[in-house]
XYZ file of C-alpha atoms in Angstrom:
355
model
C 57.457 1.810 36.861
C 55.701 2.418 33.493
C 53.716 5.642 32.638
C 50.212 5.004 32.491
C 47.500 7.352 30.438
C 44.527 7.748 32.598
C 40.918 7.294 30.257
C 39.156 10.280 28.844
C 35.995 11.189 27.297
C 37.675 11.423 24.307
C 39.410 8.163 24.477
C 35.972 6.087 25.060
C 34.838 7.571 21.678
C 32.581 11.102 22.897
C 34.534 14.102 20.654
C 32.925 16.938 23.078
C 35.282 19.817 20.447
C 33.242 18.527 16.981
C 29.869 18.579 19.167
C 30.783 22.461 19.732
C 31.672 22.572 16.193
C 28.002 21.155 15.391
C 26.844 24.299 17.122
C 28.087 26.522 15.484
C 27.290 25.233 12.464
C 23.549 24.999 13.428
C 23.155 28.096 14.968
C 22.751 30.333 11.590
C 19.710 27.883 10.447
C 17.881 27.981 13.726
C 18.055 31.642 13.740
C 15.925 31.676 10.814
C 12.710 29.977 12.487
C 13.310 32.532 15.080
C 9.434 34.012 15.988
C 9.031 37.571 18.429
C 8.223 35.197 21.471
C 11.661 33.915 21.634
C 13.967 34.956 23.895
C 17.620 33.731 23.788
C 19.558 32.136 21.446
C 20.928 28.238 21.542
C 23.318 27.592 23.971
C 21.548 27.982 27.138
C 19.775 25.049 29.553
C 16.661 25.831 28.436
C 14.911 27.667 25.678
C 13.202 30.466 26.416
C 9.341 31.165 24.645
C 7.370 34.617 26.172
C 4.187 33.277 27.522
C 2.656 36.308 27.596
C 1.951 36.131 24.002
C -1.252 34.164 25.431
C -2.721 36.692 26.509
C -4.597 37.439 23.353
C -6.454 34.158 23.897
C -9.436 34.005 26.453
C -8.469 30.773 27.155
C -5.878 29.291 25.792
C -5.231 25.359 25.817
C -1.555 24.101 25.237
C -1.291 21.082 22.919
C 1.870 18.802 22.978
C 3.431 16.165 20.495
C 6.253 14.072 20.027
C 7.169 12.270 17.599
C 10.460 10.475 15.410
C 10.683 9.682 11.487
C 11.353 6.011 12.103
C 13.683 3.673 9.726
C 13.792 6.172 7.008
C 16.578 7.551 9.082
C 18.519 4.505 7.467
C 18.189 5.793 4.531
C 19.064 9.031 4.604
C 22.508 7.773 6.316
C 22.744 5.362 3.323
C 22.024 7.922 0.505
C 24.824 10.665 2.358
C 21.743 12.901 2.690
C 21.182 14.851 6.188
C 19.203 17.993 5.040
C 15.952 16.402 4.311
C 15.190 14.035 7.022
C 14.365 17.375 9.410
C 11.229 17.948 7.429
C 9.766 14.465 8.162
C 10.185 15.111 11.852
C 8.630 18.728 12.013
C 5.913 17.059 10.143
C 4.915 14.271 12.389
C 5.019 16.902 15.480
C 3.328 19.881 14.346
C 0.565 18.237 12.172
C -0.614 16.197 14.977
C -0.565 19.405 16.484
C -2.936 21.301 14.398
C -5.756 18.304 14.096
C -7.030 20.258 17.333
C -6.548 23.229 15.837
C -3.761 24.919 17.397
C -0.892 26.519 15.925
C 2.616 25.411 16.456
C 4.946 27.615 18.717
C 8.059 25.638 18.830
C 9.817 22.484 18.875
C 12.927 21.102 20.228
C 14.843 18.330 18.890
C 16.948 15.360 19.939
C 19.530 14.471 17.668
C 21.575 10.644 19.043
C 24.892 9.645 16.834
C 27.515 7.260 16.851
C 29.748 9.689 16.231
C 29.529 13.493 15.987
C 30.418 14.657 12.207
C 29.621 18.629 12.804
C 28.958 19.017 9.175
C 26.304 16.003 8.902
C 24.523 17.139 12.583
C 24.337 21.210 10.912
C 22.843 19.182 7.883
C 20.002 17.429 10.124
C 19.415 20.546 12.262
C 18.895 22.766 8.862
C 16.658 20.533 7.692
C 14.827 20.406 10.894
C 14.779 24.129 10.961
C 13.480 24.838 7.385
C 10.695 23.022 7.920
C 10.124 24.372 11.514
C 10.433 27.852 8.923
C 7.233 25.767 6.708
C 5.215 25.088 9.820
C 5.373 28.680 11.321
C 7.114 27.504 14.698
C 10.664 28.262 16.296
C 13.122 26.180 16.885
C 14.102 26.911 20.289
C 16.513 24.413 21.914
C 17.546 20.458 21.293
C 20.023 18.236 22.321
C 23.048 16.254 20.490
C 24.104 13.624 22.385
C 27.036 11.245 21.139
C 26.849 7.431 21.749
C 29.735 5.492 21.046
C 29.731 1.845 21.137
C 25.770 1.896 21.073
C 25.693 3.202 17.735
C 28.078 2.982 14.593
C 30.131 5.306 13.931
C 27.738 6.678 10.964
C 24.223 5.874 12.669
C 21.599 8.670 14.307
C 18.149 9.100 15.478
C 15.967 11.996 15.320
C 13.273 12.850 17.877
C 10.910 15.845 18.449
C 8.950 18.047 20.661
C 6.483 20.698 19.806
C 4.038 22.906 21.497
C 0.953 24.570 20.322
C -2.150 26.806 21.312
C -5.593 26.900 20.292
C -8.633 28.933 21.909
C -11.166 26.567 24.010
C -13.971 27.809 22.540
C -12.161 26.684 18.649
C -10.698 23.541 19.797
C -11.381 20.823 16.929
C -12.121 17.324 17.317
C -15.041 14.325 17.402
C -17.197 16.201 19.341
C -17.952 19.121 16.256
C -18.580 16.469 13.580
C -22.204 16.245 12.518
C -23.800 13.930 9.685
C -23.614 15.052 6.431
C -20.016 16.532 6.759
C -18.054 15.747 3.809
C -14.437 14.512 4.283
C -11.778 16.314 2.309
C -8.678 14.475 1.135
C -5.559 16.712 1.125
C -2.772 14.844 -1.332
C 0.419 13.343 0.393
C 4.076 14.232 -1.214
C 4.640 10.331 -1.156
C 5.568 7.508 1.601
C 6.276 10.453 4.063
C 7.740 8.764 7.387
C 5.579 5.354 7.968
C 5.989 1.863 6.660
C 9.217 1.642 6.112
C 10.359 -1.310 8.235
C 7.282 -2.928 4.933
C 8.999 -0.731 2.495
C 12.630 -1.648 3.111
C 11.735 -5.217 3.657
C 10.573 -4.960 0.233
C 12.241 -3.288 -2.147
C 15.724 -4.061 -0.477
C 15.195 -7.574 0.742
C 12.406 -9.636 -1.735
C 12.947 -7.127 -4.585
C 16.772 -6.745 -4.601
C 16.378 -3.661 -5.635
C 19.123 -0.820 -4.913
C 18.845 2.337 -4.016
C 20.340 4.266 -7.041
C 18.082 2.255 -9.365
C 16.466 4.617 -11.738
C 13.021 3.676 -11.644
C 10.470 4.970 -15.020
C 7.351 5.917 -13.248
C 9.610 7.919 -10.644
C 11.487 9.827 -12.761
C 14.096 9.610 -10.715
C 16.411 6.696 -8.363
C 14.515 4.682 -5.996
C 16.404 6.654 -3.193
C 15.359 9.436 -4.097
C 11.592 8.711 -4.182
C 11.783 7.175 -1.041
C 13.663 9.956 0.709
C 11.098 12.523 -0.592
C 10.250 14.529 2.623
C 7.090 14.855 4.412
C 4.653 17.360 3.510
C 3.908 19.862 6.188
C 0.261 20.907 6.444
C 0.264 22.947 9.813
C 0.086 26.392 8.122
C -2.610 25.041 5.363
C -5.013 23.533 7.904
C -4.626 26.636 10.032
C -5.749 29.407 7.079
C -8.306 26.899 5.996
C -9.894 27.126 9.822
C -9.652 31.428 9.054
C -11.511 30.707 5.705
C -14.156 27.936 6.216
C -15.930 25.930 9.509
C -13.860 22.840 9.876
C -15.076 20.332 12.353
C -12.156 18.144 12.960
C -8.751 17.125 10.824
C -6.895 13.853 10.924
C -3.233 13.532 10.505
C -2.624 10.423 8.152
C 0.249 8.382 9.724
C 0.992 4.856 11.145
C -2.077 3.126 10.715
C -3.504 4.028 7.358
C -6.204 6.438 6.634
C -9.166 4.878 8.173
C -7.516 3.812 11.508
C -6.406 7.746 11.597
C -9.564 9.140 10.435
C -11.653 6.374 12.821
C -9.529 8.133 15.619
C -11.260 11.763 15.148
C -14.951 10.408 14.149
C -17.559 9.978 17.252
C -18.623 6.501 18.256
C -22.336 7.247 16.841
C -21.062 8.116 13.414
C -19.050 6.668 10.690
C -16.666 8.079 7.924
C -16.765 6.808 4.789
C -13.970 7.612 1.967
C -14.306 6.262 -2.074
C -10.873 5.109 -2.857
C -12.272 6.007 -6.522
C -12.090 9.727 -5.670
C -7.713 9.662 -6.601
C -4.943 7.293 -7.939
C -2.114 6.551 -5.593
C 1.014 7.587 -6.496
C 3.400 5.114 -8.175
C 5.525 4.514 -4.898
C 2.389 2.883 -3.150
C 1.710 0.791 -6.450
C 5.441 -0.313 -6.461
C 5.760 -1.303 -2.778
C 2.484 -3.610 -3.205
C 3.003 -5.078 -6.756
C 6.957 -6.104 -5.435
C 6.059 -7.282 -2.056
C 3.183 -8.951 -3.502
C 1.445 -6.651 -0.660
C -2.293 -7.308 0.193
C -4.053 -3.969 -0.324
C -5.559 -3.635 3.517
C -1.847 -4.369 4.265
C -0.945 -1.523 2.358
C -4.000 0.508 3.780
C -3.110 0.102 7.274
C 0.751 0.348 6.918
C 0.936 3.601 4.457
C -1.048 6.798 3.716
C -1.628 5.547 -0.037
C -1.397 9.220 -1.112
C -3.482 11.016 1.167
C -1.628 12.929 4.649
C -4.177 15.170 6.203
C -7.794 15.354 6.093
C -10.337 17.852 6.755
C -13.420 17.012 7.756
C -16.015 20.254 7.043
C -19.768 20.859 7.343
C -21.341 20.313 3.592
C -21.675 24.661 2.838
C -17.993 24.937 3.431
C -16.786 22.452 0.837
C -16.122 25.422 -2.114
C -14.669 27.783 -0.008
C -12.609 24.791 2.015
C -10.956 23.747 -1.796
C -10.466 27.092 -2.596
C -8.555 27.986 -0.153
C -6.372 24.556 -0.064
C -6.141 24.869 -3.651
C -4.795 28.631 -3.553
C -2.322 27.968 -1.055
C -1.182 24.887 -3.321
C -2.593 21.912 -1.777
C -4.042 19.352 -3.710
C -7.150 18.307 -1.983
C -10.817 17.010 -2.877
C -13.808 15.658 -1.771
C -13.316 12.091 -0.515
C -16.115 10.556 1.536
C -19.008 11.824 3.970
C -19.925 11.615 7.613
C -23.019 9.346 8.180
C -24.814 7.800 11.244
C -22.897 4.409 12.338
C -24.967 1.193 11.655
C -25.037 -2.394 13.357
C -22.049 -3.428 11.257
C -19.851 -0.905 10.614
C -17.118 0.824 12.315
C -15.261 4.566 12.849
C -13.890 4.320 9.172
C -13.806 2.908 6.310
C -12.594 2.916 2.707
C -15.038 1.812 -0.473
C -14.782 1.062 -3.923
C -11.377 0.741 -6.153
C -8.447 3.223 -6.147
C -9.009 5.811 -9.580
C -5.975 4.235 -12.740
């Protein structure tokens, strides 16, 4: 009778030894988001946070987000790049986050592959944890999980996970905002991590263009630009709530700016923002012109420059752009909180963008 070889893990494509490998690769960079409330290291079922830490607050409300970065993912595997993607998903968690005004605590991550290349997951987890470092949260705990014959052997996904805290009595939101607050505008570092299923239908498949194409008004390739990672503003919005009275911020992501702002504004009042107050950057002006992109297209798909706003009672404005400026933010004033009339609606954007 013939010998027969009975299946394995191994032989229907799940390498459990290089997922080990990953972790030990990982484990140095999640050490350094490491906060006093931890307890634990990676490795266990569950990660471990020290609630009593809450204490301190009278009473303390716990805010949750999740979040992905989307198709840029495809990128990144395209490009051979791993290390950056981790900052666009600690910015989609904690900065919805902080719009209510709490502070991150810590995030776990999900990390799917085709194939487990230790190397490229410690890439993805040290990007996740330097910006997890840029939010002021710990990394406490994730997941790697290896699916073969669902997924190339060079695909992945990225997920996250984050919890926060903020005092009742300074939770931020629609209910604060007042007429005559003045929106703030606080500068985007680029696409960040929406649009782009538009932008890759554009540039890649009606533009032809390729992703090592040095492009003039970049400076730099076309990859590059569009792999530029999200700018994290949990840590800004939280010193600007120590410095000035904010009323509410809005996180700038799928949707546009107005459908994100109209989200935070009270149904009796509406938010209006000049387009004439800043100049998108070239990215924004590239995806439209090549796409041949209607501009409320464009509004409602990508930030067009602008990721987080604050939204901040009129006597706070100096000290509210002092403080964002100091910290390196650029930011300005943008629009202004008045009553809603008979036609018009949470949000909206006026005038022509600034050359």
């Amino acid at each position: 009778m013939p010998e027969t070889t009975g299946a394995s893990y191994a032989a229907a494509g799940v390498d459990i030894e290089a997922g080990d490998r990953a972790v030990e690769l990982m484990k140095e960079w999640v050490k350094k988001t490491r906060r006093p409330e931890v307890l634990g290291g990676i490795g266990g079922f569950a990660g471990l946070f020290d609630a009593s830490a809450l204490k301190r607050y009278e009473r303390p409300l716990l805010a949750s987000a999740t979040d992905g970065v989307g198709t840029k993912v495809d990128l990144a595997r395209k490009m051979g790049v791993y290390d950056t993607i981790g900052h666009d998903l600690v910015g989609m968690v904690v900065d919805d986050l902080v719009v209510c005004g709490a502070e991150p605590l810590f995030m776990t991550d999900y990390i799917c592959v085709g194939k487990v290349h230790p190397e490229r997951v410690a890439a993805i987890v040290k990007g996740i944890a330097e910006g997890c470092v840029l939010a002021g949260c710990a990394l406490i705990g994730g997941e790697t999980a290896e699916h073969p014959g669902l997924l190339g052997p060079d695909d992945f996904d990225v997920a996250g996970a984050g919890t926060g805290v903020v005092e009742a009595d300074r939770l931020l939101g629609a209910d604060r905002i007042r007429t005559g607050d003045v929106v703030i505008a606080m500068a985007s570092s680029g696409l960040h991590s929406n649009g782009y299923s538009l932008v890759r239908h554009v540039v890649f498949d009606r533009a032809k263009m390729s992703l090592d194409q040095q492009v003039e008004e970049f400076g730099r390739t076309l990859g590059e630009e569009l792999l530029e990672p999200t700018k994290i503003y949990s840590l800004d919005c939280l010193a600007l709530t120590r410095t000035a009275e904010v009323h509410a911020f809005s996180h700038v992501t799928g949707g546009g700016l107005a459908n994100n702002l109209a989200r935070v504004v009270p149904d009796h009042l509406h938010a209006t923002v000049d387009r004439s107050t800043w100049a998108p950057g070239a990215v924004f002006d590239l995806v439209g012109k090549a796409g041949q992109v209607e501009r409320l297209e464009l509004e409602k798909t990508l930030n067009m420059g602008v990721g987080m706003i604050a939204i901040v009672p009129e006597h706070s404005v100096d000290v509210a752009l002092t403080t964002l400026a100091d910290r390196g933010v650029d930011a300005w004033v943008a629009g202004a909180i008045t009553e809603r009339g008979a036609h018009t609606t949470g949000a909206a954007l006026t005038g022509d963008y600034a050359k």
